[in-house]
C-alpha cells in the first residue's frame, strides 16, 4: 500500500521559506507517476501547488510559480516543496499526493499545518 | 476565485438524493478535460470518489455517480447517509492557465 507522510516546520516566519518533505513508502518515486503538493488554507478550498514527474520534470501553479520549487531525492525516496517569501496567506494544511487512476490525486498524506507568523 | 464554481452548501435528509454541480468554462471542462470528484472530511486526507467524469474507483459505493455535459459536471449521491456529511470538491485541468484546478468545494449536510 502506498503511503505518504509530510514533515517539516509547523511555523515559518513571514518573508521566510517554507520547506516540507514527503516521505514515500510502498512505492518508488522513480515509478512513472506524478508526485504533487496541494494545500488548504483555513476555511478555504483545496489549491494545487505543483508536481514533479519521476524524470524530474515539474509543473507549477502559475499563481505561485515564481515562489515554488519542487524537487525529488531518489536515494531517500522522497520529494520536497520549497515556497519562498511566505506571508500569512500561505498558512494552510499542506498535503503531498501521488497521481493515480485517471490523472487523479489518489494517494495522499495526512497533511501538515504550516502557520506563517512571527 | 476558483475557475470551477460549486454551490457552497447542499443538504438532504437520510435516504434522499442530492446533487452537487461544478460549472467550468471552455478552457477546462468544456475543453474536454475530465472531471474528478473528491470527498474531504475534516482532519483527513481527501478521498477520490469519481475519475474520468463517471468512473468510481474500487471501494466507492455505487450511491455516488458522476456526470458531465458541456462546461459543467455533477456529482449525485443517492440514499444519503450520515457518514456522507463532508466537503466535496470537483477538479479538472485548465488549458489556458496550464493549471490543475479545484472547485471551491461544497459542504454537504445530512439533516
PDB file of C-alpha atoms in Angstrom:
ATOM      1  CA  UNK A   1       0.000   0.000   0.000  1.00  0.00           C
ATOM      2  CA  UNK A   2       1.370   3.396  -0.975  1.00  0.00           C
ATOM      3  CA  UNK A   3       1.831   5.704   1.984  1.00  0.00           C
ATOM      4  CA  UNK A   4       2.965   9.319   2.074  1.00  0.00           C
ATOM      5  CA  UNK A   5       3.980  11.385   5.077  1.00  0.00           C
ATOM      6  CA  UNK A   6       4.646  15.111   5.185  1.00  0.00           C
ATOM      7  CA  UNK A   7       7.275  16.521   7.517  1.00  0.00           C
ATOM      8  CA  UNK A   8       8.696  19.946   8.233  1.00  0.00           C
ATOM      9  CA  UNK A   9       8.382  23.007  10.460  1.00  0.00           C
ATOM     10  CA  UNK A  10       4.903  23.928  11.566  1.00  0.00           C
ATOM     11  CA  UNK A  11       5.792  27.597  11.974  1.00  0.00           C
ATOM     12  CA  UNK A  12       7.526  29.838   9.450  1.00  0.00           C
ATOM     13  CA  UNK A  13       8.416  33.493   9.760  1.00  0.00           C
ATOM     14  CA  UNK A  14       6.888  35.976   7.308  1.00  0.00           C
ATOM     15  CA  UNK A  15       9.167  36.553   4.302  1.00  0.00           C
ATOM     16  CA  UNK A  16      10.887  33.268   5.099  1.00  0.00           C
ATOM     17  CA  UNK A  17      10.920  29.968   3.239  1.00  0.00           C
ATOM     18  CA  UNK A  18       8.500  27.134   3.812  1.00  0.00           C
ATOM     19  CA  UNK A  19      10.158  23.743   3.361  1.00  0.00           C
ATOM     20  CA  UNK A  20       8.350  20.424   3.502  1.00  0.00           C
ATOM     21  CA  UNK A  21       9.340  16.878   2.663  1.00  0.00           C
ATOM     22  CA  UNK A  22       7.119  13.988   1.656  1.00  0.00           C
ATOM     23  CA  UNK A  23       8.428  10.561   2.556  1.00  0.00           C
ATOM     24  CA  UNK A  24       7.094   7.731   0.405  1.00  0.00           C
ATOM     25  CA  UNK A  25       6.716   4.049   1.279  1.00  0.00           C
ATOM     26  CA  UNK A  26       5.136   1.227  -0.664  1.00  0.00           C
ATOM     27  CA  UNK A  27       6.255   2.711  -3.983  1.00  0.00           C
ATOM     28  CA  UNK A  28       9.333   4.203  -5.598  1.00  0.00           C
ATOM     29  CA  UNK A  29       9.340   7.845  -6.614  1.00  0.00           C
ATOM     30  CA  UNK A  30      11.214   6.591  -9.659  1.00  0.00           C
ATOM     31  CA  UNK A  31       7.997   4.933 -10.819  1.00  0.00           C
ATOM     32  CA  UNK A  32       6.116   6.543 -13.711  1.00  0.00           C
ATOM     33  CA  UNK A  33       3.864   8.797 -11.677  1.00  0.00           C
ATOM     34  CA  UNK A  34       3.389  12.440 -10.858  1.00  0.00           C
ATOM     35  CA  UNK A  35       4.068  13.433  -7.254  1.00  0.00           C
ATOM     36  CA  UNK A  36       2.454  16.645  -6.088  1.00  0.00           C
ATOM     37  CA  UNK A  37       1.541  19.145  -3.432  1.00  0.00           C
ATOM     38  CA  UNK A  38      -1.923  20.503  -2.601  1.00  0.00           C
ATOM     39  CA  UNK A  39      -2.811  22.927   0.166  1.00  0.00           C
ATOM     40  CA  UNK A  40      -5.910  24.081   2.024  1.00  0.00           C
ATOM     41  CA  UNK A  41      -5.898  27.440   3.805  1.00  0.00           C
ATOM     42  CA  UNK A  42      -8.098  27.607   6.920  1.00  0.00           C
ATOM     43  CA  UNK A  43     -11.747  27.845   5.953  1.00  0.00           C
ATOM     44  CA  UNK A  44     -10.971  27.678   2.252  1.00  0.00           C
ATOM     45  CA  UNK A  45     -10.823  25.087  -0.502  1.00  0.00           C
ATOM     46  CA  UNK A  46      -8.105  22.928  -1.993  1.00  0.00           C
ATOM     47  CA  UNK A  47      -5.395  24.524  -4.124  1.00  0.00           C
ATOM     48  CA  UNK A  48      -2.970  22.671  -6.378  1.00  0.00           C
ATOM     49  CA  UNK A  49       0.596  23.893  -5.854  1.00  0.00           C
ATOM     50  CA  UNK A  50       2.590  21.818  -8.285  1.00  0.00           C
ATOM     51  CA  UNK A  51       4.004  18.426  -9.192  1.00  0.00           C
ATOM     52  CA  UNK A  52       7.095  16.537 -10.236  1.00  0.00           C
ATOM     53  CA  UNK A  53       7.459  13.525 -12.518  1.00  0.00           C
ATOM     54  CA  UNK A  54       9.937  10.699 -11.987  1.00  0.00           C
ATOM     55  CA  UNK A  55      12.084  12.235 -14.723  1.00  0.00           C
ATOM     56  CA  UNK A  56      12.361  15.439 -12.709  1.00  0.00           C
ATOM     57  CA  UNK A  57      10.012  17.394 -14.944  1.00  0.00           C
ATOM     58  CA  UNK A  58       7.870  19.857 -12.991  1.00  0.00           C
ATOM     59  CA  UNK A  59       4.626  21.784 -13.360  1.00  0.00           C
ATOM     60  CA  UNK A  60       3.660  24.641 -11.085  1.00  0.00           C
ATOM     61  CA  UNK A  61       0.557  26.655 -10.293  1.00  0.00           C
ATOM     62  CA  UNK A  62       1.152  29.828 -12.334  1.00  0.00           C
ATOM     63  CA  UNK A  63      -0.057  31.949  -9.434  1.00  0.00           C
ATOM     64  CA  UNK A  64       2.700  30.522  -7.225  1.00  0.00           C
ATOM     65  CA  UNK A  65       5.301  29.677  -9.847  1.00  0.00           C
ATOM     66  CA  UNK A  66       7.736  32.460  -9.011  1.00  0.00           C
ATOM     67  CA  UNK A  67       7.991  31.262  -5.415  1.00  0.00           C
ATOM     68  CA  UNK A  68       7.749  27.472  -5.681  1.00  0.00           C
ATOM     69  CA  UNK A  69      10.310  24.748  -6.192  1.00  0.00           C
ATOM     70  CA  UNK A  70       9.540  21.025  -6.081  1.00  0.00           C
ATOM     71  CA  UNK A  71      12.408  18.566  -6.120  1.00  0.00           C
ATOM     72  CA  UNK A  72      12.996  14.888  -5.508  1.00  0.00           C
ATOM     73  CA  UNK A  73      15.645  12.791  -3.756  1.00  0.00           C
ATOM     74  CA  UNK A  74      15.553   9.314  -5.227  1.00  0.00           C
ATOM     75  CA  UNK A  75      18.137   7.986  -2.780  1.00  0.00           C
ATOM     76  CA  UNK A  76      15.776   8.802   0.105  1.00  0.00           C
ATOM     77  CA  UNK A  77      12.572   8.053  -1.824  1.00  0.00           C
ATOM     78  CA  UNK A  78      11.137  11.443  -1.021  1.00  0.00           C
ATOM     79  CA  UNK A  79      10.208  14.707  -2.670  1.00  0.00           C
ATOM     80  CA  UNK A  80      10.156  18.235  -1.331  1.00  0.00           C
ATOM     81  CA  UNK A  81       8.415  21.576  -1.524  1.00  0.00           C
ATOM     82  CA  UNK A  82      10.006  24.973  -1.071  1.00  0.00           C
ATOM     83  CA  UNK A  83       7.891  28.123  -1.035  1.00  0.00           C
ATOM     84  CA  UNK A  84       9.752  31.414  -0.768  1.00  0.00           C
ATOM     85  CA  UNK A  85       8.727  34.836   0.540  1.00  0.00           C
ATOM     86  CA  UNK A  86       5.806  33.482   2.520  1.00  0.00           C
ATOM     87  CA  UNK A  87       3.038  35.611   4.001  1.00  0.00           C
ATOM     88  CA  UNK A  88       0.094  34.873   6.257  1.00  0.00           C
ATOM     89  CA  UNK A  89      -1.839  33.901   3.129  1.00  0.00           C
ATOM     90  CA  UNK A  90       0.394  30.839   2.823  1.00  0.00           C
ATOM     91  CA  UNK A  91      -0.860  29.483   6.139  1.00  0.00           C
ATOM     92  CA  UNK A  92      -2.509  26.192   5.258  1.00  0.00           C
ATOM     93  CA  UNK A  93      -2.632  22.454   5.650  1.00  0.00           C
ATOM     94  CA  UNK A  94      -0.185  21.119   3.082  1.00  0.00           C
ATOM     95  CA  UNK A  95      -0.745  17.698   1.538  1.00  0.00           C
ATOM     96  CA  UNK A  96       1.556  15.631  -0.601  1.00  0.00           C
ATOM     97  CA  UNK A  97      -0.023  13.221  -3.039  1.00  0.00           C
ATOM     98  CA  UNK A  98       0.663  10.693  -5.779  1.00  0.00           C
ATOM     99  CA  UNK A  99      -1.153  10.579  -9.050  1.00  0.00           C
ATOM    100  CA  UNK A 100      -3.418   7.607  -9.602  1.00  0.00           C
ATOM    101  CA  UNK A 101      -6.175   6.404 -11.882  1.00  0.00           C
ATOM    102  CA  UNK A 102      -7.488   8.917 -14.385  1.00  0.00           C
ATOM    103  CA  UNK A 103      -4.867  11.546 -13.565  1.00  0.00           C
ATOM    104  CA  UNK A 104      -6.357  11.864 -10.105  1.00  0.00           C
ATOM    105  CA  UNK A 105      -4.602  12.568  -6.857  1.00  0.00           C
ATOM    106  CA  UNK A 106      -5.258   9.088  -5.466  1.00  0.00           C
ATOM    107  CA  UNK A 107      -2.789   8.575  -2.632  1.00  0.00           C
ATOM    108  CA  UNK A 108      -2.484  11.362  -0.072  1.00  0.00           C
ATOM    109  CA  UNK A 109      -0.513  12.130   3.020  1.00  0.00           C
ATOM    110  CA  UNK A 110      -2.403  13.079   6.151  1.00  0.00           C
ATOM    111  CA  UNK A 111      -1.467  16.709   5.759  1.00  0.00           C
ATOM    112  CA  UNK A 112       0.567  19.067   7.907  1.00  0.00           C
ATOM    113  CA  UNK A 113      -0.427  22.513   9.145  1.00  0.00           C
ATOM    114  CA  UNK A 114       2.061  25.257   8.410  1.00  0.00           C
ATOM    115  CA  UNK A 115       1.461  28.605  10.044  1.00  0.00           C
ATOM    116  CA  UNK A 116       3.185  31.763   8.830  1.00  0.00           C
ATOM    117  CA  UNK A 117       3.580  34.072  11.773  1.00  0.00           C
ATOM    118  CA  UNK A 118       6.180  35.977  13.704  1.00  0.00           C
TER     119      UNK A 118
ATOM    120  CA  UNK B   1     -11.777  32.834  -7.071  1.00  0.00           C
ATOM    121  CA  UNK B   2     -11.887  29.304  -8.461  1.00  0.00           C
ATOM    122  CA  UNK B   3     -12.365  28.646 -12.167  1.00  0.00           C
ATOM    123  CA  UNK B   4     -14.735  25.839 -11.237  1.00  0.00           C
ATOM    124  CA  UNK B   5     -17.871  27.027  -9.457  1.00  0.00           C
ATOM    125  CA  UNK B   6     -19.638  24.865  -6.894  1.00  0.00           C
ATOM    126  CA  UNK B   7     -22.519  25.740  -4.563  1.00  0.00           C
ATOM    127  CA  UNK B   8     -21.154  26.482  -1.093  1.00  0.00           C
ATOM    128  CA  UNK B   9     -23.571  24.093   0.554  1.00  0.00           C
ATOM    129  CA  UNK B  10     -26.231  21.477  -0.072  1.00  0.00           C
ATOM    130  CA  UNK B  11     -28.310  19.440   2.339  1.00  0.00           C
ATOM    131  CA  UNK B  12     -30.607  16.463   2.405  1.00  0.00           C
ATOM    132  CA  UNK B  13     -32.308  14.056   4.726  1.00  0.00           C
ATOM    133  CA  UNK B  14     -31.124  10.482   5.182  1.00  0.00           C
ATOM    134  CA  UNK B  15     -32.179   8.329   2.249  1.00  0.00           C
ATOM    135  CA  UNK B  16     -32.652  11.268  -0.087  1.00  0.00           C
ATOM    136  CA  UNK B  17     -30.747  12.148  -3.270  1.00  0.00           C
ATOM    137  CA  UNK B  18     -28.613  15.242  -3.620  1.00  0.00           C
ATOM    138  CA  UNK B  19     -26.607  16.648  -6.487  1.00  0.00           C
ATOM    139  CA  UNK B  20     -23.598  18.944  -6.459  1.00  0.00           C
ATOM    140  CA  UNK B  21     -22.846  20.963  -9.555  1.00  0.00           C
ATOM    141  CA  UNK B  22     -19.480  22.056 -10.894  1.00  0.00           C
ATOM    142  CA  UNK B  23     -19.547  24.773 -13.536  1.00  0.00           C
ATOM    143  CA  UNK B  24     -16.471  25.494 -15.605  1.00  0.00           C
ATOM    144  CA  UNK B  25     -15.698  27.043 -18.968  1.00  0.00           C
ATOM    145  CA  UNK B  26     -14.415  26.378 -22.444  1.00  0.00           C
ATOM    146  CA  UNK B  27     -10.849  26.301 -21.148  1.00  0.00           C
ATOM    147  CA  UNK B  28     -11.366  23.450 -18.713  1.00  0.00           C
ATOM    148  CA  UNK B  29     -14.426  21.190 -18.559  1.00  0.00           C
ATOM    149  CA  UNK B  30     -15.660  22.460 -21.916  1.00  0.00           C
ATOM    150  CA  UNK B  31     -12.273  21.708 -23.466  1.00  0.00           C
ATOM    151  CA  UNK B  32     -12.994  18.040 -22.878  1.00  0.00           C
ATOM    152  CA  UNK B  33     -10.807  17.655 -19.812  1.00  0.00           C
ATOM    153  CA  UNK B  34     -12.001  15.028 -17.398  1.00  0.00           C
ATOM    154  CA  UNK B  35     -13.650  15.915 -14.111  1.00  0.00           C
ATOM    155  CA  UNK B  36     -12.767  14.255 -10.836  1.00  0.00           C
ATOM    156  CA  UNK B  37     -14.601  14.395  -7.532  1.00  0.00           C
ATOM    157  CA  UNK B  38     -13.176  14.122  -4.028  1.00  0.00           C
ATOM    158  CA  UNK B  39     -14.735  13.716  -0.606  1.00  0.00           C
ATOM    159  CA  UNK B  40     -12.952  15.521   2.209  1.00  0.00           C
ATOM    160  CA  UNK B  41     -13.686  15.036   5.889  1.00  0.00           C
ATOM    161  CA  UNK B  42     -12.081  17.432   8.355  1.00  0.00           C
ATOM    162  CA  UNK B  43      -8.716  16.255   9.612  1.00  0.00           C
ATOM    163  CA  UNK B  44      -8.347  13.575   6.983  1.00  0.00           C
ATOM    164  CA  UNK B  45      -6.891  13.292   3.501  1.00  0.00           C
ATOM    165  CA  UNK B  46      -9.213  13.864   0.542  1.00  0.00           C
ATOM    166  CA  UNK B  47     -10.624  10.688  -0.988  1.00  0.00           C
ATOM    167  CA  UNK B  48     -11.167  10.145  -4.693  1.00  0.00           C
ATOM    168  CA  UNK B  49     -14.813   9.392  -5.493  1.00  0.00           C
ATOM    169  CA  UNK B  50     -15.060   9.798  -9.266  1.00  0.00           C
ATOM    170  CA  UNK B  51     -12.485   9.893 -12.070  1.00  0.00           C
ATOM    171  CA  UNK B  52     -12.899  10.232 -15.810  1.00  0.00           C
ATOM    172  CA  UNK B  53     -16.207  12.079 -15.257  1.00  0.00           C
ATOM    173  CA  UNK B  54     -18.209   8.959 -14.419  1.00  0.00           C
ATOM    174  CA  UNK B  55     -15.946   6.210 -13.088  1.00  0.00           C
ATOM    175  CA  UNK B  56     -15.760   5.014  -9.488  1.00  0.00           C
ATOM    176  CA  UNK B  57     -12.545   3.615  -8.024  1.00  0.00           C
ATOM    177  CA  UNK B  58     -12.914   0.248  -6.354  1.00  0.00           C
ATOM    178  CA  UNK B  59     -14.409   0.549  -2.906  1.00  0.00           C
ATOM    179  CA  UNK B  60     -16.534   3.623  -3.635  1.00  0.00           C
ATOM    180  CA  UNK B  61     -20.231   2.768  -3.224  1.00  0.00           C
ATOM    181  CA  UNK B  62     -22.447   2.974  -6.291  1.00  0.00           C
ATOM    182  CA  UNK B  63     -24.529   5.530  -4.401  1.00  0.00           C
ATOM    183  CA  UNK B  64     -22.026   8.023  -5.794  1.00  0.00           C
ATOM    184  CA  UNK B  65     -22.203   8.838  -9.503  1.00  0.00           C
ATOM    185  CA  UNK B  66     -20.776  11.491 -11.780  1.00  0.00           C
ATOM    186  CA  UNK B  67     -21.888  13.074 -14.998  1.00  0.00           C
ATOM    187  CA  UNK B  68     -20.628  15.729 -17.384  1.00  0.00           C
ATOM    188  CA  UNK B  69     -22.243  17.860 -20.047  1.00  0.00           C
ATOM    189  CA  UNK B  70     -20.761  20.782 -21.913  1.00  0.00           C
ATOM    190  CA  UNK B  71     -18.948  23.036 -19.475  1.00  0.00           C
ATOM    191  CA  UNK B  72     -20.470  21.501 -16.340  1.00  0.00           C
ATOM    192  CA  UNK B  73     -20.352  18.347 -14.283  1.00  0.00           C
ATOM    193  CA  UNK B  74     -22.380  16.942 -11.416  1.00  0.00           C
ATOM    194  CA  UNK B  75     -21.959  14.554  -8.540  1.00  0.00           C
ATOM    195  CA  UNK B  76     -25.053  12.711  -7.387  1.00  0.00           C
ATOM    196  CA  UNK B  77     -25.379  10.934  -4.068  1.00  0.00           C
ATOM    197  CA  UNK B  78     -28.367   8.672  -3.537  1.00  0.00           C
ATOM    198  CA  UNK B  79     -29.537   7.003  -0.350  1.00  0.00           C
ATOM    199  CA  UNK B  80     -27.934   9.745   1.708  1.00  0.00           C
ATOM    200  CA  UNK B  81     -26.249   8.553   4.903  1.00  0.00           C
ATOM    201  CA  UNK B  82     -24.962  10.448   7.923  1.00  0.00           C
ATOM    202  CA  UNK B  83     -21.412   9.404   7.042  1.00  0.00           C
ATOM    203  CA  UNK B  84     -21.694  11.279   3.742  1.00  0.00           C
ATOM    204  CA  UNK B  85     -21.544  14.596   5.593  1.00  0.00           C
ATOM    205  CA  UNK B  86     -18.338  16.117   4.280  1.00  0.00           C
ATOM    206  CA  UNK B  87     -16.886  18.638   1.845  1.00  0.00           C
ATOM    207  CA  UNK B  88     -16.911  17.699  -1.837  1.00  0.00           C
ATOM    208  CA  UNK B  89     -14.581  19.081  -4.483  1.00  0.00           C
ATOM    209  CA  UNK B  90     -14.546  18.812  -8.238  1.00  0.00           C
ATOM    210  CA  UNK B  91     -11.257  19.021 -10.118  1.00  0.00           C
ATOM    211  CA  UNK B  92     -10.236  19.386 -13.737  1.00  0.00           C
ATOM    212  CA  UNK B  93      -7.480  20.895 -15.855  1.00  0.00           C
ATOM    213  CA  UNK B  94      -7.435  24.403 -17.288  1.00  0.00           C
ATOM    214  CA  UNK B  95      -5.592  24.648 -20.591  1.00  0.00           C
ATOM    215  CA  UNK B  96      -5.371  28.435 -20.687  1.00  0.00           C
ATOM    216  CA  UNK B  97      -3.510  28.627 -17.378  1.00  0.00           C
ATOM    217  CA  UNK B  98      -1.993  25.135 -17.517  1.00  0.00           C
ATOM    218  CA  UNK B  99      -3.330  24.541 -14.063  1.00  0.00           C
ATOM    219  CA  UNK B 100      -4.916  21.627 -12.238  1.00  0.00           C
ATOM    220  CA  UNK B 101      -7.923  23.427 -10.841  1.00  0.00           C
ATOM    221  CA  UNK B 102     -10.223  22.567  -7.947  1.00  0.00           C
ATOM    222  CA  UNK B 103     -13.699  23.854  -7.403  1.00  0.00           C
ATOM    223  CA  UNK B 104     -14.352  25.939  -4.317  1.00  0.00           C
ATOM    224  CA  UNK B 105     -15.900  22.999  -2.510  1.00  0.00           C
ATOM    225  CA  UNK B 106     -19.414  22.162  -1.359  1.00  0.00           C
ATOM    226  CA  UNK B 107     -20.345  21.316   2.209  1.00  0.00           C
ATOM    227  CA  UNK B 108     -22.910  18.542   2.391  1.00  0.00           C
ATOM    228  CA  UNK B 109     -25.081  18.494   5.488  1.00  0.00           C
ATOM    229  CA  UNK B 110     -27.178  15.431   6.263  1.00  0.00           C
ATOM    230  CA  UNK B 111     -30.215  16.695   8.136  1.00  0.00           C
TER     231      UNK B 111
END
